[in-house]
Coordinates of C-alpha atoms and ligand atoms in Angstrom, one line a residue:
X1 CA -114.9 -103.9 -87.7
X2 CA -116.7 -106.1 -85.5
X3 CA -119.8 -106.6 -87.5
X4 CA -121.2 -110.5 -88.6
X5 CA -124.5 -110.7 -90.5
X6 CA -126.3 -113.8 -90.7
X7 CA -128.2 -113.9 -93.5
X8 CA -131.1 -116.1 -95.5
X9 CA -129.3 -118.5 -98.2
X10 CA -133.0 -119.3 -100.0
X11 CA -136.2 -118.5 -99.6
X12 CA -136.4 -118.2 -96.2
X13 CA -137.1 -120.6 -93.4
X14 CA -133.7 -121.6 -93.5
X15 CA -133.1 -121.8 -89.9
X16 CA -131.8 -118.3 -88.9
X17 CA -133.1 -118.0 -85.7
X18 CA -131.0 -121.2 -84.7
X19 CA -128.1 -119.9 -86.2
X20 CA -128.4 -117.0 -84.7
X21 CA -128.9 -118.0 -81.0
X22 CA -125.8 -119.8 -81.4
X23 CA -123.9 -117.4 -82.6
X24 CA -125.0 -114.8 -80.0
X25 CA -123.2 -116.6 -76.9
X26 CA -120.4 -113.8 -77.9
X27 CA -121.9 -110.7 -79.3
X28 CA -123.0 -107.9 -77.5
X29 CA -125.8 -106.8 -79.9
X30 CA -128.5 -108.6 -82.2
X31 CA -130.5 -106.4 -84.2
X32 CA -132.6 -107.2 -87.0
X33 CA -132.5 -104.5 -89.6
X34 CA -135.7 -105.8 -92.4
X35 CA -139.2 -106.8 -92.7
X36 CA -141.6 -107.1 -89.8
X37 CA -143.6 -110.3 -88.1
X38 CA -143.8 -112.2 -91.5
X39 CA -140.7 -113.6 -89.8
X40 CA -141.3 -116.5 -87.8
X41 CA -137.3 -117.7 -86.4
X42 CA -137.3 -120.8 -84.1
X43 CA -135.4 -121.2 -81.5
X44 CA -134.7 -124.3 -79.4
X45 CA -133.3 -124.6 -76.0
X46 CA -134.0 -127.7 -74.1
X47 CA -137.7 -128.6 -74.0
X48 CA -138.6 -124.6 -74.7
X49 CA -139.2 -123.7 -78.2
X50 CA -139.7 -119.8 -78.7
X51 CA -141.4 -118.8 -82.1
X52 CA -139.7 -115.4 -82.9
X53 CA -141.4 -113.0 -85.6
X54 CA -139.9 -109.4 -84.5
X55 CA -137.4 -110.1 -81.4
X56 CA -133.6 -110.7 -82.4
X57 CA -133.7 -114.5 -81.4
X58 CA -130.5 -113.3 -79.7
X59 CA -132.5 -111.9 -76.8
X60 CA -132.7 -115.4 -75.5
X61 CA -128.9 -114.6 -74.1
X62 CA -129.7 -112.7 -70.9
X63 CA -126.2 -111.2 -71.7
X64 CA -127.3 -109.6 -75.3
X65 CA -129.3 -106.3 -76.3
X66 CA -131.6 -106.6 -79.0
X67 CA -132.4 -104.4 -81.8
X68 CA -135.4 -103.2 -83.9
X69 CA -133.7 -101.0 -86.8
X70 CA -135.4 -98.2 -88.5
X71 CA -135.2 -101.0 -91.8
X72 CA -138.7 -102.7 -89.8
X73 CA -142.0 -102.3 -90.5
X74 CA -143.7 -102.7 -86.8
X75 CA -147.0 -104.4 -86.1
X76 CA -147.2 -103.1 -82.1
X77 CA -150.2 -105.9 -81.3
X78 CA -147.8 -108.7 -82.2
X79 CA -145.0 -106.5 -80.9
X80 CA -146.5 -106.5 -77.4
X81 CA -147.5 -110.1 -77.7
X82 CA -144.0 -111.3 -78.3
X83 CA -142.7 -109.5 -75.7
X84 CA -144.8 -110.8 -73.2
X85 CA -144.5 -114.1 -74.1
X86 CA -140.9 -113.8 -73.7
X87 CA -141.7 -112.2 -70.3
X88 CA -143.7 -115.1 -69.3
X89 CA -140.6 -117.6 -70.4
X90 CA -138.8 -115.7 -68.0
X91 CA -136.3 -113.4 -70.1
X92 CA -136.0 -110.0 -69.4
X93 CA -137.6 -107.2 -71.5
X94 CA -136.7 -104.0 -70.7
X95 CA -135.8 -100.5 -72.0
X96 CA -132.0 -100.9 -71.7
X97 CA -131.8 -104.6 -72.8
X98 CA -134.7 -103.8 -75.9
X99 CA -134.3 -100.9 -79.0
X100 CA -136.8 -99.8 -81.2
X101 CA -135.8 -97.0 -84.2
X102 CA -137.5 -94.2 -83.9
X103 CA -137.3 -94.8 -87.6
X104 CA -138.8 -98.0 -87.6
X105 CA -142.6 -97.8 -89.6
X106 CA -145.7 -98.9 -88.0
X107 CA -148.1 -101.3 -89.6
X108 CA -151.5 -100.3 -88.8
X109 CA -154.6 -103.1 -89.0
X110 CA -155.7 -101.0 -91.7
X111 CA -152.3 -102.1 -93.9
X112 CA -153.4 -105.7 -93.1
X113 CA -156.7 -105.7 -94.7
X114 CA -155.1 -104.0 -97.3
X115 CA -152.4 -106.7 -98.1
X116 CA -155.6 -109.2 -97.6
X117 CA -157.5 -107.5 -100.1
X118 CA -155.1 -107.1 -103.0
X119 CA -153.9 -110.8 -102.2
X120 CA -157.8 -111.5 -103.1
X121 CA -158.5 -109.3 -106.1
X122 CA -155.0 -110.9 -107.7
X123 CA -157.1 -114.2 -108.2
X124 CA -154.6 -116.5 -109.5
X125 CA -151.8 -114.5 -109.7
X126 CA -151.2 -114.7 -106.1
X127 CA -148.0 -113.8 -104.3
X128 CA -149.0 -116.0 -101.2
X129 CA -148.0 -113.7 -98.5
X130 CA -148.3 -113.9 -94.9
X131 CA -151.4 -111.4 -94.9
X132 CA -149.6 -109.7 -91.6
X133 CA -149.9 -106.1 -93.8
X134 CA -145.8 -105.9 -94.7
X135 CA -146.3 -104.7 -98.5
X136 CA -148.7 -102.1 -97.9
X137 CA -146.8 -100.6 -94.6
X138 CA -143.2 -100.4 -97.5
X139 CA -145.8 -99.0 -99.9
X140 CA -146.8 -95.8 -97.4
X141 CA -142.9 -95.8 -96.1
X142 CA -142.0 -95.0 -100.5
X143 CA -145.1 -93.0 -100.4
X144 CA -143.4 -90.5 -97.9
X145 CA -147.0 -91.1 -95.7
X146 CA -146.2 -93.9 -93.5
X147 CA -146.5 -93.7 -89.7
X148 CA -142.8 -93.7 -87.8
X149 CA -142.3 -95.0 -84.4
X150 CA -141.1 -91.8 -83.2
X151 CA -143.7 -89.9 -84.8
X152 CA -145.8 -91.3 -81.1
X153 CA -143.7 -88.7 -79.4
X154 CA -145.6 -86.0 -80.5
X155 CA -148.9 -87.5 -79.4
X156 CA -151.5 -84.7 -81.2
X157 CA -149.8 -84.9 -84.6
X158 CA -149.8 -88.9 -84.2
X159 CA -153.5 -89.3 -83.3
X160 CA -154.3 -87.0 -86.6
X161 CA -151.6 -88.7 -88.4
X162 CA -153.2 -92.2 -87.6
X163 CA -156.7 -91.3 -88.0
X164 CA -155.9 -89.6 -91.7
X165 CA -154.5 -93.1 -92.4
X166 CA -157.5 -94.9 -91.5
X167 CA -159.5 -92.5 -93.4
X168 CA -157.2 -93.0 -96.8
X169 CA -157.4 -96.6 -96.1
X170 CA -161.1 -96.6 -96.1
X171 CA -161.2 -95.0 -99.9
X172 CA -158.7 -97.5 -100.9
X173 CA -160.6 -100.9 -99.0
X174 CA -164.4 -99.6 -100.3
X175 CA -164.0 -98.2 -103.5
X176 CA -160.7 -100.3 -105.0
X177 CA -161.3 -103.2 -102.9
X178 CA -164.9 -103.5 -102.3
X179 CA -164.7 -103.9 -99.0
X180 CA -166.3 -103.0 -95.8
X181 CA -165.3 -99.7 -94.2
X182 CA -163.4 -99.6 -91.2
X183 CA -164.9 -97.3 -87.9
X184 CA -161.8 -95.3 -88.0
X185 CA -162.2 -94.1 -84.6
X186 CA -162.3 -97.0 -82.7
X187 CA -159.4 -98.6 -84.7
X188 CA -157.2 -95.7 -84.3
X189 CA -158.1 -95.1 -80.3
X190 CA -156.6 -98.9 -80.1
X191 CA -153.7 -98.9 -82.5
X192 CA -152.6 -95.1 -80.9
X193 CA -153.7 -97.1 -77.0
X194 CA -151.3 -100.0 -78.5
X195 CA -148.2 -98.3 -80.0
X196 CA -148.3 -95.6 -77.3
X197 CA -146.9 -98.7 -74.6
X198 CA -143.8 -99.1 -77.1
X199 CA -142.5 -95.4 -75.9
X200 CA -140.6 -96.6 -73.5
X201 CA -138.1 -98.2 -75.6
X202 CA -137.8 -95.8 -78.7
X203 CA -134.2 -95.0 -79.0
X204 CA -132.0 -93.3 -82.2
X205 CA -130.7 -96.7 -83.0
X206 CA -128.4 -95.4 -85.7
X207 CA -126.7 -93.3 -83.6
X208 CA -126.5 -96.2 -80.6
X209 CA -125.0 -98.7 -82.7
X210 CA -122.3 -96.3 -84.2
X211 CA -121.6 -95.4 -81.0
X212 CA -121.6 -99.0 -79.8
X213 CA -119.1 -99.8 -83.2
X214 CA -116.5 -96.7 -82.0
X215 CA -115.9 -98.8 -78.5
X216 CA -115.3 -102.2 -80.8
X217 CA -118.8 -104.1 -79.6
X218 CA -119.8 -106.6 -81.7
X219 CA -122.9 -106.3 -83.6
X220 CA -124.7 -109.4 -85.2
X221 CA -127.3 -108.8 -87.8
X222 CA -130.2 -110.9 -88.1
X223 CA -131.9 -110.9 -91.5
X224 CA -135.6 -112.3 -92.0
X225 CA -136.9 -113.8 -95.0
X226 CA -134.4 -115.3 -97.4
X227 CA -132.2 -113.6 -100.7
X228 CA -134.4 -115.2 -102.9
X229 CA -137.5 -113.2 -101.1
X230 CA -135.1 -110.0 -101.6
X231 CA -137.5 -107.0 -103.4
X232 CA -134.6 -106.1 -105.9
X233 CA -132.7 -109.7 -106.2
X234 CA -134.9 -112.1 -105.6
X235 CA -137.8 -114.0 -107.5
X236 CA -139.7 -110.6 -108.5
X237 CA -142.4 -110.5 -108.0
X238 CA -142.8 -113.2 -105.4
X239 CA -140.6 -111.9 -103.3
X240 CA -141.1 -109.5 -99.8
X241 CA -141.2 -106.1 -100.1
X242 CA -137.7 -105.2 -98.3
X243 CA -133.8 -105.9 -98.8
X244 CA -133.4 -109.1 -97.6
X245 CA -129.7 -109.4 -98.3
X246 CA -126.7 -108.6 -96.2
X247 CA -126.2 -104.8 -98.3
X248 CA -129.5 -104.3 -96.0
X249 CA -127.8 -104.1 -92.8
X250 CA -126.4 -100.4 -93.7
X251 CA -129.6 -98.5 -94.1
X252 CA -131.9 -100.7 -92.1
X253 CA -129.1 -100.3 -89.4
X254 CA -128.4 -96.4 -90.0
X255 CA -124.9 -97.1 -90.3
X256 CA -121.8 -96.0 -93.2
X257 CA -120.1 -98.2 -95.1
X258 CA -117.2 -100.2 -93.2
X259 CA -115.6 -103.6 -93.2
X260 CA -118.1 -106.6 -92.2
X261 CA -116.3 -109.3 -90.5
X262 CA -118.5 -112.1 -91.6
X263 CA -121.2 -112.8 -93.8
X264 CA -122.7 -115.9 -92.6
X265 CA -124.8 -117.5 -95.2
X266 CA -127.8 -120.0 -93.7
X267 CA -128.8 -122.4 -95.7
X268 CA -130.8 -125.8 -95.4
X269 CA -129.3 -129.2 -97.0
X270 CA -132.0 -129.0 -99.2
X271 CA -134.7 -126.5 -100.8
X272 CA -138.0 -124.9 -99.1
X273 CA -140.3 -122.2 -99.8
X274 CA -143.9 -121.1 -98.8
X275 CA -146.0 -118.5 -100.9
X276 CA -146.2 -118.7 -104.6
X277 CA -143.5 -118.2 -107.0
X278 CA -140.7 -120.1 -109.4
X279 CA -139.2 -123.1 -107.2
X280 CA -137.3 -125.9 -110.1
X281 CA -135.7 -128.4 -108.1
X282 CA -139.6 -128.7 -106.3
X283 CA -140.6 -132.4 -105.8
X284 CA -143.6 -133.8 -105.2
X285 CA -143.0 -137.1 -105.0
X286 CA -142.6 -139.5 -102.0
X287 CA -139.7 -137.6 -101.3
X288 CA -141.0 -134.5 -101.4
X289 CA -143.0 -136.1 -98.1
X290 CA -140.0 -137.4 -96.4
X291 CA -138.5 -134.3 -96.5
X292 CA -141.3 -132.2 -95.6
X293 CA -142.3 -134.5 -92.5
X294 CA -146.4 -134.8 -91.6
X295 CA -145.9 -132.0 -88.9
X296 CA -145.6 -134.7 -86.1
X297 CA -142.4 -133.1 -85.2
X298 CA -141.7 -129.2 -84.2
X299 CA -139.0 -128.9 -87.3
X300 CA -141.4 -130.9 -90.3
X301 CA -141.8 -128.6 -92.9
X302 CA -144.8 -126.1 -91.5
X303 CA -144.7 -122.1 -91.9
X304 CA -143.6 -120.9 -88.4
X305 CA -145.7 -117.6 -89.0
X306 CA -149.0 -119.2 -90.5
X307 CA -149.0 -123.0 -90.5
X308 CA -148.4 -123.5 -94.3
X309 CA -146.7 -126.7 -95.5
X310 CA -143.8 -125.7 -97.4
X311 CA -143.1 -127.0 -100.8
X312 CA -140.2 -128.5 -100.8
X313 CA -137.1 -130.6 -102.9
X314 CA -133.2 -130.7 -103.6
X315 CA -130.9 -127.8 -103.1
X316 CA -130.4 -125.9 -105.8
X317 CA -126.6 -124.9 -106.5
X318 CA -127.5 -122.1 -108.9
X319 CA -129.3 -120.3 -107.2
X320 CA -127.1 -120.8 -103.6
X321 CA -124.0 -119.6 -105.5
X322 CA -126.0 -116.3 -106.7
X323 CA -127.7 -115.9 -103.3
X324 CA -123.1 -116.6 -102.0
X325 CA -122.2 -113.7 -104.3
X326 CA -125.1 -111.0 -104.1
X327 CA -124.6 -110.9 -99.9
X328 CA -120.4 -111.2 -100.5
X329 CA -120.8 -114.6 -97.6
X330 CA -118.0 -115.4 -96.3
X331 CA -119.1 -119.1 -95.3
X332 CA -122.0 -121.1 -94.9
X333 CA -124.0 -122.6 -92.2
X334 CA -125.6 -125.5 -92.9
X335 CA -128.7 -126.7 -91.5
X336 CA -131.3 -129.7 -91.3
X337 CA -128.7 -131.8 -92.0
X338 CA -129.9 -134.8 -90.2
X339 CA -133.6 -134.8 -92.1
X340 CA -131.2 -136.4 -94.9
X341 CA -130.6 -139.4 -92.9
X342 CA -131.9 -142.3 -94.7
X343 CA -132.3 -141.4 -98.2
X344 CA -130.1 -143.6 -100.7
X345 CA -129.1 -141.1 -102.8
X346 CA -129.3 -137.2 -102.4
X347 CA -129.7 -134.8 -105.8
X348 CA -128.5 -131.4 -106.5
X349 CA -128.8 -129.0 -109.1
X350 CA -126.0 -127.6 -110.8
X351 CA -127.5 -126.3 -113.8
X352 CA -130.8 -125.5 -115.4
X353 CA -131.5 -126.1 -119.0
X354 CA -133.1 -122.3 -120.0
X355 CA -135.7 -122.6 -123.2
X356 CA -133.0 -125.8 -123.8
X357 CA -129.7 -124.3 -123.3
X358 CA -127.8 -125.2 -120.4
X359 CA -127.0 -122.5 -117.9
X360 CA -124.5 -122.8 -114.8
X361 CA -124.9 -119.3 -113.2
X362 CA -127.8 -117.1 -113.5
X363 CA -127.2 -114.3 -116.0
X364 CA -130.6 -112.5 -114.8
X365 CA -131.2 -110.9 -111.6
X366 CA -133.0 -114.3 -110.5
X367 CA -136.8 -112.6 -111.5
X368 CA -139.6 -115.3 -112.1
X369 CA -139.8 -115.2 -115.8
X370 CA -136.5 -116.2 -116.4
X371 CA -136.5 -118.8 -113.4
X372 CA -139.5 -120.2 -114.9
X373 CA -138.4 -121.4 -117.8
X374 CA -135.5 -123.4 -116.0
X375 CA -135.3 -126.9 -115.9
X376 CA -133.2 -128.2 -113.3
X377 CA -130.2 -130.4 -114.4
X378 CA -129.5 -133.1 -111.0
X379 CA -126.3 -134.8 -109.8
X380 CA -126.3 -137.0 -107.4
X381 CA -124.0 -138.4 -104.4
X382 CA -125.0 -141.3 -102.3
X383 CA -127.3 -140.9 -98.9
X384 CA -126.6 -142.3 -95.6
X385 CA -128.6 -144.3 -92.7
X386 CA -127.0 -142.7 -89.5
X387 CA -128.9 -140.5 -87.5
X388 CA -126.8 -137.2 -87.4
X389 CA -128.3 -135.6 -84.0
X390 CA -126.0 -137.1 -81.9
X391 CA -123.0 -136.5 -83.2
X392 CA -120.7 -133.2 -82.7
X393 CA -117.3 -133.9 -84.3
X394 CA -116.9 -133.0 -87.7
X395 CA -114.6 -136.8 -87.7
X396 CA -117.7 -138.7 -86.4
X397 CA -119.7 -137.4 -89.5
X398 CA -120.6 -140.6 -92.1
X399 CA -117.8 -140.2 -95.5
X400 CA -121.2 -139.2 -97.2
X401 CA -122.2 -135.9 -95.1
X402 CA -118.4 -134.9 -95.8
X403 CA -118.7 -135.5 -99.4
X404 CA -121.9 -133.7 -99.8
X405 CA -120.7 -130.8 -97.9
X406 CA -117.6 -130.8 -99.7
X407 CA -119.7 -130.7 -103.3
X408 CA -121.3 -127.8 -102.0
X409 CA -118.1 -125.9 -101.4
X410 CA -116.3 -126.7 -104.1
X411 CA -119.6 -125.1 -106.2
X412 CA -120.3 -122.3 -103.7
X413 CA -116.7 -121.4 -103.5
X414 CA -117.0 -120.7 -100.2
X415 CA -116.5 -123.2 -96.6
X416 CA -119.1 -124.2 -94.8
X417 CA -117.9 -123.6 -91.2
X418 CA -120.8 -125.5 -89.1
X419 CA -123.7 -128.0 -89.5
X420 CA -127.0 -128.5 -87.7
X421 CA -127.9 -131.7 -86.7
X422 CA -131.2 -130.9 -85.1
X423 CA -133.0 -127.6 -83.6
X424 CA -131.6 -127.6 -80.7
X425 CA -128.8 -125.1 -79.2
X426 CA -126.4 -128.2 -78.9
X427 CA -126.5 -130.0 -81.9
X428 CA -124.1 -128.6 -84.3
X429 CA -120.8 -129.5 -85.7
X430 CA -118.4 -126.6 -85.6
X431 CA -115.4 -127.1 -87.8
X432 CA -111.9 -126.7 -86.3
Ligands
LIG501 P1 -135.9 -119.2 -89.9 O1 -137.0 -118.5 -90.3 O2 -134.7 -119.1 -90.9 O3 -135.4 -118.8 -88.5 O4 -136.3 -120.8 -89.8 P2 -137.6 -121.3 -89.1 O5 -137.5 -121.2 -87.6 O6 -138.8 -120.7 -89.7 O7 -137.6 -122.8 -89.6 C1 -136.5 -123.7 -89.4 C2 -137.1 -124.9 -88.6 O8 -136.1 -125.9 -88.6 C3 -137.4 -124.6 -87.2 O9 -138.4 -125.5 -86.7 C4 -136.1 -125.0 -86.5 O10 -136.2 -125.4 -85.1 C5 -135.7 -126.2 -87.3 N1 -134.2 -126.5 -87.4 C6 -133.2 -125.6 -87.5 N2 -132.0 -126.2 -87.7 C7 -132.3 -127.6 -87.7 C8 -131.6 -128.8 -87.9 O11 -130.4 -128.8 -88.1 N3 -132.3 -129.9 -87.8 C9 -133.6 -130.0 -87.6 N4 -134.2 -131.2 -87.6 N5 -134.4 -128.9 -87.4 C10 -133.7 -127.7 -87.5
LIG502 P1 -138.4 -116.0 -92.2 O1 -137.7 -114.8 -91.7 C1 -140.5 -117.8 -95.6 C2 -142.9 -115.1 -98.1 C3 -144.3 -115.3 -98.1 C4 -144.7 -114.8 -99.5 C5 -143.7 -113.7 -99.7 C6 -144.3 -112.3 -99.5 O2 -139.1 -116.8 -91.2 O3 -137.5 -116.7 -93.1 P2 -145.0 -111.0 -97.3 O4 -146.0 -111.3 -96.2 O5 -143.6 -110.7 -96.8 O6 -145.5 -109.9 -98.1 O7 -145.0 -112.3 -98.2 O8 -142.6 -113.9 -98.8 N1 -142.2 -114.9 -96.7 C7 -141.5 -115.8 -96.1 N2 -141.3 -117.1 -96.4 N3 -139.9 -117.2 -94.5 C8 -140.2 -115.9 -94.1 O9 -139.6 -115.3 -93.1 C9 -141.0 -115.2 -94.9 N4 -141.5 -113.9 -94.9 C10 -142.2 -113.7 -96.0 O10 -144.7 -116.6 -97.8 O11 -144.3 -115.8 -100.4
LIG503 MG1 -139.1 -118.8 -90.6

């Protein structure tokens, strides 16, 4: 069946949106089936850089349609703003080349103050999210009262739909949260005035892309955030608040069971994450601020959706071979390659020492407790000097990258099938 996912490696950040750009010179759809505009994929092409938070960054083919699953939570004032933006970069946006699920969930400003306001009142004990209002929309879509995209087709029921919301979210911002109420008239006349411009492009997605499946089109999935962010197999409870992992793709798609052509794995040469939350191979050393970069440059280590520095340090093993087996990759794509160049010698974990007993695969489902009380165990393998961006034969790469790529297969148990050099479109190194 002629289905690839591209999926997060780590904890996001890992450099989907590049991946997938690439890989969408041959694919006829790109849909993203999880989490909303917490999302921030980059993608380079020449001198433009487009920020991505909700568009498949496969929309940048003029060839492609792009996809909005009913797995999304949908904020439509970002919504609107990306797809302007695109507009004014000169790709097309329109009904036939741009999906939305009717199944998709809206998030309302109401679910953002929300997510603010329990990010606050957890003091210390913050999970460091994006504050765009993702946990709280999930939490109404498990509650059986969130707000559906197609629900705006029956405009009555939606404006008293959207104004009870506001109303509950009032009770829950003043009396839980302390905060001030919201004028729940004037924010629901603009969120209704808002979503009501996304009619246009409502379709049944489900039924589109099994249709599209019958005639043998080729659908790539696009996952945000990273395995490690999953809700059920990732770092609990710093994690997102959707399935992050390729076993996504079937109910945030609306599509059975069948045969997946290729899982592609992303995964930087090293380790980042932003937020809160377990992270043992972190450095913080002089290292720590090579790898992260001061910003100077568009692909330093800075949060594409909020400007965060990421914490950084050296790839963990462990946790890429449990992130290889819970998404079934098939290969890996391997990224950032090139911010290597000029370290002396490059460290990796391969195992943690757990309360003082050495573990090689995670025999948890990867929560924070346990990960916690990991210390990481490094080997090492020598660095190199050469700057990597111009090169684009897997032969012309230094004996170093080889071996280090060959350390990670060999653990993973899995190939790695193309490296990133840099961010933009050109510089990989496809292997033949
Ligand atoms: P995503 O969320 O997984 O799509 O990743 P982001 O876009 O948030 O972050 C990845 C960053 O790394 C972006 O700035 C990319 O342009 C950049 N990037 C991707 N691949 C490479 C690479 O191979 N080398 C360098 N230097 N930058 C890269
Ligand atoms: P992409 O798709 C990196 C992190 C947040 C926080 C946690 C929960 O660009 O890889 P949320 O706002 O989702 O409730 O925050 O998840 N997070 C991401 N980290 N990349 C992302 O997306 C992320 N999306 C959410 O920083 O730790
Ligand atoms: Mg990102």
């Amino acid at each position: 069946m002629p289905i690839i996912i591209a999926v997060g490696m780590q904890w996001g950040d890992e450099g989907k949106g590049r991946a997938v750009d690439l890989l969408s010179e041959d694919v006829e759809i790109v849909a993203r089936y999880n989490g909303g505009d917490n999302a921030g994929h980059t993608v380079t092409v020449g001198d433009k850089i487009f920020k991505l938070h909700l568009i498949p960054s496969g929309i940048i083919h003029g060839h492609t349609i792009g996809v909005l699953g009913n797995g999304l939570v949908l904020n439509p004032a970002t919504l609107l703003e990306e797809m302007e933006m695109l507009r004014q970069a000169g790709i097309i946006i329109t009904p036939e080349r741009f999906w939305i699920s009717d199944a998709a969930h809206f998030i309302t400003p109401a679910h953002r103050l929300i997510d603010r306001a329990q990010e606050s009142a957890r003091g210390k004990s913050q999970i460091g999210t994006t504050g765009r209002g993702i946990g709280p929309s999930y939490v109404d879509k498990c509650a059986r009262r969130g707000i559906r995209v197609g629900n705006l087709l029956q405009p009555e029921a939606f404006r008293e739909k959207v104004k009870q919301h506001f109303e509950d979210a009032n009770k829950l911002l003043t009396i839980l949260y302390r905060q001030p109420a919201i004028e729940v008239t004037s924010m629901a006349e603009e969120f209704i005035g808002q979503a009501s411009q996304l009619i246009p492009y409502i379709k049944c997605v489900g039924m589109q892309i099994r249709h599209a499946l019958k005639y043998h089109k080729i659908i790539l999935a696009e996952a945000a955030q990273g395995t490690l962010l999953d809700l059920d197999q990732g770092s609990y409870p710093f994690v997102t608040s959707s399935c992050t992992t390729a076993a996504g793709i079937f109910s945030g798609l609306g599509i059975g069971i069948q045969p997946v052509d290729r899982v592609i794995g992303i995964t930087k040469a090293f380790q980042t994450r932003v937020g809160a939350g377990p992270f043992p191979t972190e450095l913080f050393d002089k290292t720590a601020a090579f790898l992260r970069g001061t910003g100077s440059n568009p692909w330093d280590e800075y949060g594409t959706t909020t400007g965060r520095p990421r914490r950084v340090g050296w790839l963990d093993l462990v946790l890429l071979k449990y992130a290889v087996e819970i998404n079934g990759a098939t290969e890996l794509f391997l990224t950032k390659m090139d911010v290597l160049s000029g370290l002396d010698e490059i460290k990796f974990c391969t195992e943690y020492l757990m309360d003082g007993i050495p573990v090689s695969e995670l025999n948890f489902s990867g929560g924070a407790a346990e990960l916690e009380r990991c210390q990481p165990v490094y080997r090492s393998t020598p660095g190199w000097q050469a700057d990597l961006r111009p090169i684009r034969k897997w032969k012309d790469l230094p004996p170093q990258v080889t071996k280090y790529i060959q350390i990670i297969e060999a653990f993973c148990g899995i190939p790695v099938t193309q490296v990133s050099v840099g961010p933009e479109r050109s510089a990989v190194i496809t292997r033949e």
